[in-house]
Short mmCIF file of C-alpha atoms in Angstrom, two decimals:
data_model
loop_
_atom_site.label_atom_id
_atom_site.label_comp_id
_atom_site.label_asym_id
_atom_site.label_seq_id
_atom_site.Cartn_x
_atom_site.Cartn_y
_atom_site.Cartn_z
CA UNK A 1 29.24 -4.35 -3.13
CA UNK A 2 28.84 -2.54 0.21
CA UNK A 3 31.70 -0.20 -0.75
CA UNK A 4 30.01 0.55 -4.08
CA UNK A 5 26.71 1.17 -2.26
CA UNK A 6 28.20 3.81 0.01
CA UNK A 7 30.39 5.46 -2.63
CA UNK A 8 27.89 5.54 -5.49
CA UNK A 9 24.59 5.50 -3.61
CA UNK A 10 22.35 7.29 -6.11
CA UNK A 11 23.68 5.41 -9.14
CA UNK A 12 23.03 2.20 -7.24
CA UNK A 13 19.42 3.15 -6.51
CA UNK A 14 18.77 4.24 -10.09
CA UNK A 15 20.11 0.87 -11.19
CA UNK A 16 17.77 -0.96 -8.77
CA UNK A 17 14.74 0.99 -9.98
CA UNK A 18 15.68 0.48 -13.63
CA UNK A 19 16.25 -3.27 -13.31
CA UNK A 20 13.05 -3.95 -11.34
CA UNK A 21 11.02 -1.78 -13.75
CA UNK A 22 12.47 -3.50 -16.83
CA UNK A 23 11.86 -7.00 -15.44
CA UNK A 24 8.22 -6.22 -14.68
CA UNK A 25 7.69 -4.41 -17.99
CA UNK A 26 9.04 -7.31 -20.03
CA UNK A 27 7.19 -9.94 -17.97
CA UNK A 28 3.69 -8.49 -18.42
CA UNK A 29 3.31 -9.03 -22.21
CA UNK A 30 4.07 -12.73 -21.70
CA UNK A 31 1.55 -12.90 -18.85
CA UNK A 32 -1.06 -11.19 -21.04
CA UNK A 33 -0.44 -13.73 -23.80
CA UNK A 34 -0.83 -16.71 -21.45
CA UNK A 35 -3.92 -15.20 -19.78
CA UNK A 36 -5.65 -14.67 -23.13
CA UNK A 37 -4.65 -18.08 -24.43
CA UNK A 38 -5.96 -19.77 -21.27
CA UNK A 39 -8.93 -17.37 -20.85
CA UNK A 40 -7.78 -16.24 -17.39
CA UNK A 41 -9.91 -13.12 -17.04
CA UNK A 42 -11.33 -11.06 -14.19
CA UNK A 43 -14.74 -11.93 -12.74
CA UNK A 44 -17.07 -9.77 -14.82
CA UNK A 45 -20.13 -10.83 -12.89
CA UNK A 46 -19.00 -9.32 -9.61
CA UNK A 47 -21.10 -6.28 -8.63
CA UNK A 48 -18.04 -4.24 -7.61
CA UNK A 49 -16.32 -4.44 -11.01
CA UNK A 50 -15.96 -1.28 -13.06
CA UNK A 51 -15.16 -2.81 -16.48
CA UNK A 52 -17.31 -4.37 -19.16
CA UNK A 53 -14.76 -6.64 -20.81
CA UNK A 54 -12.42 -9.41 -19.70
CA UNK A 55 -9.10 -8.23 -18.29
CA UNK A 56 -6.42 -10.57 -16.88
CA UNK A 57 -5.71 -10.09 -13.18
CA UNK A 58 -2.26 -11.64 -13.01
CA UNK A 59 -0.17 -8.46 -12.99
CA UNK A 60 0.94 -9.30 -9.47
CA UNK A 61 3.00 -12.15 -10.88
CA UNK A 62 5.18 -9.66 -12.76
CA UNK A 63 5.48 -7.42 -9.68
CA UNK A 64 6.55 -10.40 -7.59
CA UNK A 65 9.12 -11.52 -10.16
CA UNK A 66 10.56 -8.02 -10.56
CA UNK A 67 10.78 -7.40 -6.82
CA UNK A 68 12.18 -10.82 -5.90
CA UNK A 69 14.86 -10.97 -8.58
CA UNK A 70 16.00 -7.41 -7.89
CA UNK A 71 16.06 -7.99 -4.13
CA UNK A 72 18.12 -11.16 -4.47
CA UNK A 73 20.57 -9.58 -6.92
CA UNK A 74 21.13 -6.12 -5.50
CA UNK A 75 19.67 -5.60 -2.03
CA UNK A 76 22.04 -5.81 0.91
CA UNK A 77 21.54 -8.45 3.59
CA UNK A 78 22.39 -7.22 7.07
CA UNK A 79 20.92 -6.88 10.54
CA UNK A 80 18.59 -4.06 9.45
CA UNK A 81 16.29 -6.48 7.61
CA UNK A 82 16.21 -10.32 7.65
CA UNK A 83 15.75 -10.71 3.90
CA UNK A 84 15.38 -14.51 4.20
CA UNK A 85 12.24 -14.21 6.35
CA UNK A 86 10.93 -11.37 4.21
CA UNK A 87 11.21 -13.36 0.98
CA UNK A 88 9.76 -16.45 2.67
CA UNK A 89 6.72 -14.42 3.68
CA UNK A 90 6.47 -12.95 0.17
CA UNK A 91 6.55 -16.40 -1.46
CA UNK A 92 3.82 -17.76 0.83
CA UNK A 93 1.61 -14.73 0.24
CA UNK A 94 2.31 -14.87 -3.50
CA UNK A 95 1.23 -18.53 -3.68
CA UNK A 96 -2.03 -17.79 -1.85
CA UNK A 97 -2.71 -14.69 -3.94
CA UNK A 98 -2.11 -16.56 -7.18
CA UNK A 99 -4.49 -19.34 -6.11
CA UNK A 100 -7.08 -16.71 -5.19
CA UNK A 101 -6.71 -14.91 -8.53
CA UNK A 102 -7.06 -18.14 -10.50
CA UNK A 103 -9.76 -20.04 -8.64
CA UNK A 104 -10.52 -18.32 -5.34
CA UNK A 105 -9.54 -18.97 -1.72
CA UNK A 106 -11.85 -19.31 1.28
CA UNK A 107 -11.80 -16.18 3.47
CA UNK A 108 -10.89 -18.19 6.59
CA UNK A 109 -8.00 -19.82 4.75
CA UNK A 110 -6.79 -16.42 3.56
CA UNK A 111 -6.82 -15.08 7.10
CA UNK A 112 -4.91 -18.07 8.50
CA UNK A 113 -2.23 -17.82 5.80
CA UNK A 114 -1.90 -14.06 6.28
CA UNK A 115 -1.56 -14.59 10.03
CA UNK A 116 1.19 -17.18 9.48
CA UNK A 117 3.02 -14.77 7.17
CA UNK A 118 2.80 -12.00 9.78
CA UNK A 119 3.99 -14.35 12.52
CA UNK A 120 7.03 -15.32 10.44
CA UNK A 121 7.99 -11.68 10.03
CA UNK A 122 7.26 -10.59 13.60
CA UNK A 123 8.33 -13.62 15.67
CA UNK A 124 11.09 -15.16 13.56
CA UNK A 125 12.23 -12.02 11.73
CA UNK A 126 11.76 -9.76 14.79
CA UNK A 127 10.19 -7.07 12.58
CA UNK A 128 8.03 -5.35 15.18
CA UNK A 129 7.35 -2.21 17.16
CA UNK A 130 9.15 -2.14 20.50
CA UNK A 131 7.84 1.25 21.58
CA UNK A 132 5.45 4.08 20.74
CA UNK A 133 7.63 7.21 21.07
CA UNK A 134 5.40 8.42 23.91
CA UNK A 135 2.41 8.73 21.56
CA UNK A 136 -0.60 9.33 23.82
CA UNK A 137 1.67 8.59 26.79
CA UNK A 138 2.84 5.14 25.62
CA UNK A 139 6.55 4.38 25.47
CA UNK A 140 8.05 0.88 25.72
CA UNK A 141 5.88 -2.13 24.81
CA UNK A 142 6.07 -5.57 26.48
CA UNK A 143 7.02 -8.33 24.02
CA UNK A 144 3.58 -9.97 23.86
CA UNK A 145 1.83 -6.64 23.22
CA UNK A 146 4.58 -5.60 20.80
CA UNK A 147 4.27 -8.83 18.76
CA UNK A 148 0.46 -8.81 18.79
CA UNK A 149 0.21 -5.16 17.79
CA UNK A 150 2.79 -5.60 15.01
CA UNK A 151 0.92 -8.59 13.57
CA UNK A 152 -2.35 -6.61 13.61
CA UNK A 153 -0.70 -3.63 11.90
CA UNK A 154 0.76 -5.79 9.13
CA UNK A 155 -2.62 -7.48 8.62
CA UNK A 156 -4.30 -4.07 8.44
CA UNK A 157 -1.93 -2.62 5.84
CA UNK A 158 -1.88 -5.80 3.72
CA UNK A 159 -5.66 -5.92 3.50
CA UNK A 160 -5.96 -2.14 3.14
CA UNK A 161 -3.97 -2.25 -0.10
CA UNK A 162 -6.10 -5.17 -1.25
CA UNK A 163 -9.28 -3.17 -0.63
CA UNK A 164 -8.20 -0.02 -2.49
CA UNK A 165 -7.42 -2.04 -5.61
CA UNK A 166 -10.83 -1.24 -7.06
CA UNK A 167 -10.05 1.17 -9.91
CA UNK A 168 -7.30 1.49 -12.50
CA UNK A 169 -3.97 2.66 -11.15
CA UNK A 170 -4.96 3.48 -7.55
CA UNK A 171 -3.26 0.65 -5.63
CA UNK A 172 -0.19 0.82 -7.89
CA UNK A 173 0.23 4.58 -7.57
CA UNK A 174 -0.31 4.43 -3.81
CA UNK A 175 2.29 1.66 -3.58
CA UNK A 176 4.83 3.73 -5.53
CA UNK A 177 4.24 6.78 -3.32
CA UNK A 178 4.50 4.74 -0.11
CA UNK A 179 7.64 2.81 -1.01
CA UNK A 180 9.23 5.78 -2.76
CA UNK A 181 8.65 7.96 0.31
CA UNK A 182 10.06 5.33 2.66
CA UNK A 183 13.10 4.90 0.39
CA UNK A 184 13.87 8.64 0.41
CA UNK A 185 13.46 8.80 4.18
CA UNK A 186 15.68 5.74 4.66
CA UNK A 187 18.38 7.46 2.61
CA UNK A 188 18.02 10.56 4.79
CA UNK A 189 18.64 8.52 7.96
CA UNK A 190 21.42 6.53 6.23
CA UNK A 191 19.56 3.21 6.20
CA UNK A 192 20.76 2.38 2.69
CA UNK A 193 19.87 -1.32 2.74
CA UNK A 194 16.22 -0.64 3.64
CA UNK A 195 16.05 2.05 0.96
CA UNK A 196 17.18 -0.51 -1.61
CA UNK A 197 14.29 -2.84 -0.74
CA UNK A 198 11.77 0.00 -0.96
CA UNK A 199 13.14 1.10 -4.34
CA UNK A 200 13.00 -2.49 -5.63
CA UNK A 201 9.28 -2.60 -4.85
CA UNK A 202 8.62 0.90 -6.23
CA UNK A 203 10.40 0.03 -9.49
CA UNK A 204 8.49 -3.23 -9.87
CA UNK A 205 5.16 -1.42 -9.44
CA UNK A 206 6.26 1.29 -11.87
CA UNK A 207 6.82 -1.31 -14.60
CA UNK A 208 3.30 -2.63 -13.97
CA UNK A 209 1.61 0.79 -13.81
CA UNK A 210 1.97 1.59 -17.52
CA UNK A 211 -0.29 -1.43 -18.25
CA UNK A 212 -2.75 -0.60 -15.45
CA UNK A 213 -3.62 3.04 -16.15
CA UNK A 214 -6.97 3.68 -17.85
CA UNK A 215 -7.79 1.84 -20.00
CA UNK A 216 -6.22 -1.00 -18.02
CA UNK A 217 -4.79 -3.93 -19.92
CA UNK A 218 -4.15 -5.97 -16.78
CA UNK A 219 -4.99 -5.92 -13.06
CA UNK A 220 -2.55 -6.75 -10.26
CA UNK A 221 -5.03 -9.04 -8.53
CA UNK A 222 -4.61 -10.23 -4.94
CA UNK A 223 -1.14 -11.46 -5.85
CA UNK A 224 0.03 -7.90 -6.40
CA UNK A 225 -2.01 -5.92 -3.87
CA UNK A 226 -1.21 -8.26 -0.98
CA UNK A 227 2.50 -8.23 -1.83
CA UNK A 228 2.61 -4.43 -2.08
CA UNK A 229 0.76 -4.17 1.23
CA UNK A 230 3.18 -6.59 2.89
CA UNK A 231 6.33 -4.75 1.80
CA UNK A 232 4.78 -1.37 2.66
CA UNK A 233 3.87 -2.65 6.13
CA UNK A 234 7.36 -4.05 6.75
CA UNK A 235 8.99 -0.80 5.60
CA UNK A 236 6.62 1.15 7.87
CA UNK A 237 7.54 -0.92 10.93
CA UNK A 238 11.26 -0.72 10.15
CA UNK A 239 11.09 3.04 9.60
CA UNK A 240 9.45 3.58 12.98
CA UNK A 241 11.79 1.17 14.73
CA UNK A 242 15.16 2.35 13.35
CA UNK A 243 14.36 5.92 14.33
CA UNK A 244 13.78 4.79 17.92
CA UNK A 245 17.17 3.10 18.26
CA UNK A 246 19.95 5.71 18.15
CA UNK A 247 23.19 4.73 16.44
CA UNK A 248 26.16 6.69 15.24
CA UNK A 249 25.05 6.77 11.60
CA UNK A 250 21.43 7.80 12.16
CA UNK A 251 19.91 11.20 11.50
CA UNK A 252 16.89 10.46 13.67
CA UNK A 253 13.32 11.47 12.91
CA UNK A 254 11.42 11.46 16.22
CA UNK A 255 8.19 12.17 14.33
CA UNK A 256 8.50 8.82 12.48
CA UNK A 257 5.10 7.41 13.67
CA UNK A 258 3.22 10.45 12.34
CA UNK A 259 5.15 10.41 9.05
CA UNK A 260 4.41 6.71 8.62
CA UNK A 261 0.68 7.24 9.16
CA UNK A 262 0.73 10.14 6.69
CA UNK A 263 2.36 7.91 4.07
CA UNK A 264 -0.17 5.09 4.51
CA UNK A 265 -3.23 7.14 5.45
CA UNK A 266 -5.07 6.59 2.15
CA UNK A 267 -5.60 2.82 2.33
CA UNK A 268 -5.69 2.73 6.15
CA UNK A 269 -8.35 5.44 6.55
CA UNK A 270 -10.53 3.96 3.80
CA UNK A 271 -10.36 0.46 5.33
CA UNK A 272 -11.16 1.60 8.88
CA UNK A 273 -13.94 3.83 7.56
CA UNK A 274 -15.76 1.09 5.60
CA UNK A 275 -15.31 -1.42 8.43
CA UNK A 276 -16.87 0.99 10.95
CA UNK A 277 -19.79 1.80 8.63
CA UNK A 278 -20.50 -1.90 7.98
CA UNK A 279 -20.45 -2.69 11.71
CA UNK A 280 -22.67 0.32 12.59
CA UNK A 281 -25.15 -0.82 9.93
CA UNK A 282 -25.28 -4.26 11.52
CA UNK A 283 -23.37 -6.09 8.81
CA UNK A 284 -20.12 -7.99 8.65
CA UNK A 285 -17.02 -5.79 8.21
CA UNK A 286 -15.69 -8.33 5.70
CA UNK A 287 -18.66 -8.30 3.28
CA UNK A 288 -17.70 -6.32 0.16
CA UNK A 289 -19.67 -3.28 -0.93
CA UNK A 290 -19.29 -0.15 -3.09
CA UNK A 291 -18.77 2.32 -0.28
CA UNK A 292 -15.01 2.81 -0.61
CA UNK A 293 -13.80 6.36 -1.17
CA UNK A 294 -12.87 5.64 -4.79
CA UNK A 295 -16.35 4.24 -5.46
CA UNK A 296 -17.93 7.35 -3.93
CA UNK A 297 -15.77 9.62 -6.09
CA UNK A 298 -16.90 7.73 -9.20
CA UNK A 299 -20.48 8.61 -8.19
CA UNK A 300 -19.53 12.26 -8.64
CA UNK A 301 -18.86 11.59 -12.32
CA UNK A 302 -15.07 11.37 -12.06
CA UNK A 303 -13.29 8.74 -14.14
CA UNK A 304 -10.65 6.29 -12.91
CA UNK A 305 -7.68 8.48 -13.79
CA UNK A 306 -9.17 11.60 -12.20
CA UNK A 307 -10.04 9.71 -9.02
CA UNK A 308 -6.58 8.18 -8.79
CA UNK A 309 -4.87 11.54 -9.32
CA UNK A 310 -6.99 13.27 -6.68
CA UNK A 311 -6.47 10.56 -4.06
CA UNK A 312 -2.74 10.25 -4.66
CA UNK A 313 -2.43 14.04 -4.73
CA UNK A 314 -4.17 14.21 -1.33
CA UNK A 315 -1.77 11.55 -0.04
CA UNK A 316 1.31 13.48 -1.18
CA UNK A 317 -0.10 16.73 0.25
CA UNK A 318 -0.66 15.06 3.63
CA UNK A 319 2.95 13.82 3.70
CA UNK A 320 4.30 17.29 2.90
CA UNK A 321 2.13 18.97 5.55
CA UNK A 322 3.32 16.56 8.24
CA UNK A 323 6.95 17.03 7.21
CA UNK A 324 6.51 20.81 7.38
CA UNK A 325 4.98 20.53 10.87
CA UNK A 326 7.39 17.87 12.12
CA UNK A 327 8.47 19.98 15.10
CA UNK A 328 5.11 19.28 16.75
CA UNK A 329 4.47 16.15 18.80
CA UNK A 330 3.49 12.83 17.23
CA UNK A 331 0.18 12.89 19.09
CA UNK A 332 -0.72 16.30 17.64
CA UNK A 333 0.34 15.30 14.12
CA UNK A 334 -1.62 12.03 14.22
CA UNK A 335 -4.77 13.85 15.36
CA UNK A 336 -4.20 16.37 12.55
CA UNK A 337 -3.92 13.57 9.96
CA UNK A 338 -7.18 12.03 11.17
CA UNK A 339 -8.97 15.39 11.06
CA UNK A 340 -7.66 16.07 7.54
CA UNK A 341 -8.90 12.65 6.40
CA UNK A 342 -12.32 13.22 7.97
CA UNK A 343 -12.54 16.64 6.32
CA UNK A 344 -11.66 15.15 2.92
CA UNK A 345 -14.31 12.47 3.37
CA UNK A 346 -16.86 15.10 4.44
CA UNK A 347 -16.21 17.13 1.27
CA UNK A 348 -16.90 14.05 -0.86
CA UNK A 349 -20.10 13.37 1.11
CA UNK A 350 -21.19 17.00 0.65
CA UNK A 351 -20.77 16.86 -3.14
CA UNK A 352 -22.50 13.47 -3.40
CA UNK A 353 -25.53 14.73 -1.47
CA UNK A 354 -25.59 17.96 -3.48
CA UNK A 355 -25.58 15.94 -6.71
CA UNK A 356 -28.35 13.68 -5.40
CA UNK A 357 -30.49 16.71 -4.45
CA UNK A 358 -29.96 18.24 -7.89
CA UNK A 359 -30.95 14.95 -9.54
CA UNK A 360 -34.07 14.69 -7.39
CA UNK A 361 -35.06 18.29 -8.15
CA UNK A 362 -34.56 17.68 -11.88
CA UNK A 363 -36.77 14.57 -11.81
CA UNK A 364 -39.47 16.44 -9.89
CA UNK A 365 -39.74 18.90 -12.77
CA UNK A 366 -41.21 16.12 -14.93
CA UNK A 367 -43.53 14.61 -12.32
#
């Protein structure tokens, strides 16, 4: 199989994407049937919901099945990624997500399970950052700091994908862009096995997306968003790490940290932004609200599809800009990404306030 992988690389990846997409596509109609028969619908009473009719939220089951089966059948197992620990973590997170989608899970329990999953990957699987490429003057990391930082980063990305799953198609499209981008970059640096894992996830999400675009027939639920976040986080850490360890087969990308942030900036920036706002306002950062970027764009009168296209388009544009400017330092590129994100958020704020002033002026005409 390894010989086939290296001799027919692109055919192999097309096959991985096709198989994972087909598995997910064929699994969802059965899940829809069971969900309707058992009345397993989304919580319509929740104030953050954007739909007025019951929609099953078990799409993550199909994503998990498509990704797991494809990974076990076709993805290579070697030193680049301990697939046994990765799948163990996925199964644990899947079980918790499924329980949460069906009957709910206490927030403290969710955090403990997520921490255990991260510890399995970082401590047992040794999937962690060992250095920072000199970003802001930081190079090699001591083990304790390396493990702690890696666990925090995985937790951040996992929950960031969970938080952006608020409108049709956004989390799925973001997951496809992230894993597709990592896969292409892994191919460029000749990390074929890691590319296969990324393509398996991208294909599984692609099979789900056709049922999740407006009007959505099914949601991915926590089962799907947490799994996508986990694989995206693992691929991000591996992408940064393999570019820091020179080998004979690597075409290194010293700007890997900046590229990784550009790929994941959408969910990461939105999560940090809402957490900061909640803390500044004296509330808990973990109490849900309707202040996410996608909620704010809906206030402008955009629909789900328009919002998803704009946000994913901004994500792709950010990636291309960073790749074009890759000769600059990581520190400069990271600052540039943050400034671009702040500017994008400011534009949304400007249009929201303009719309509110217009509405107030219109009401004053009749007072």
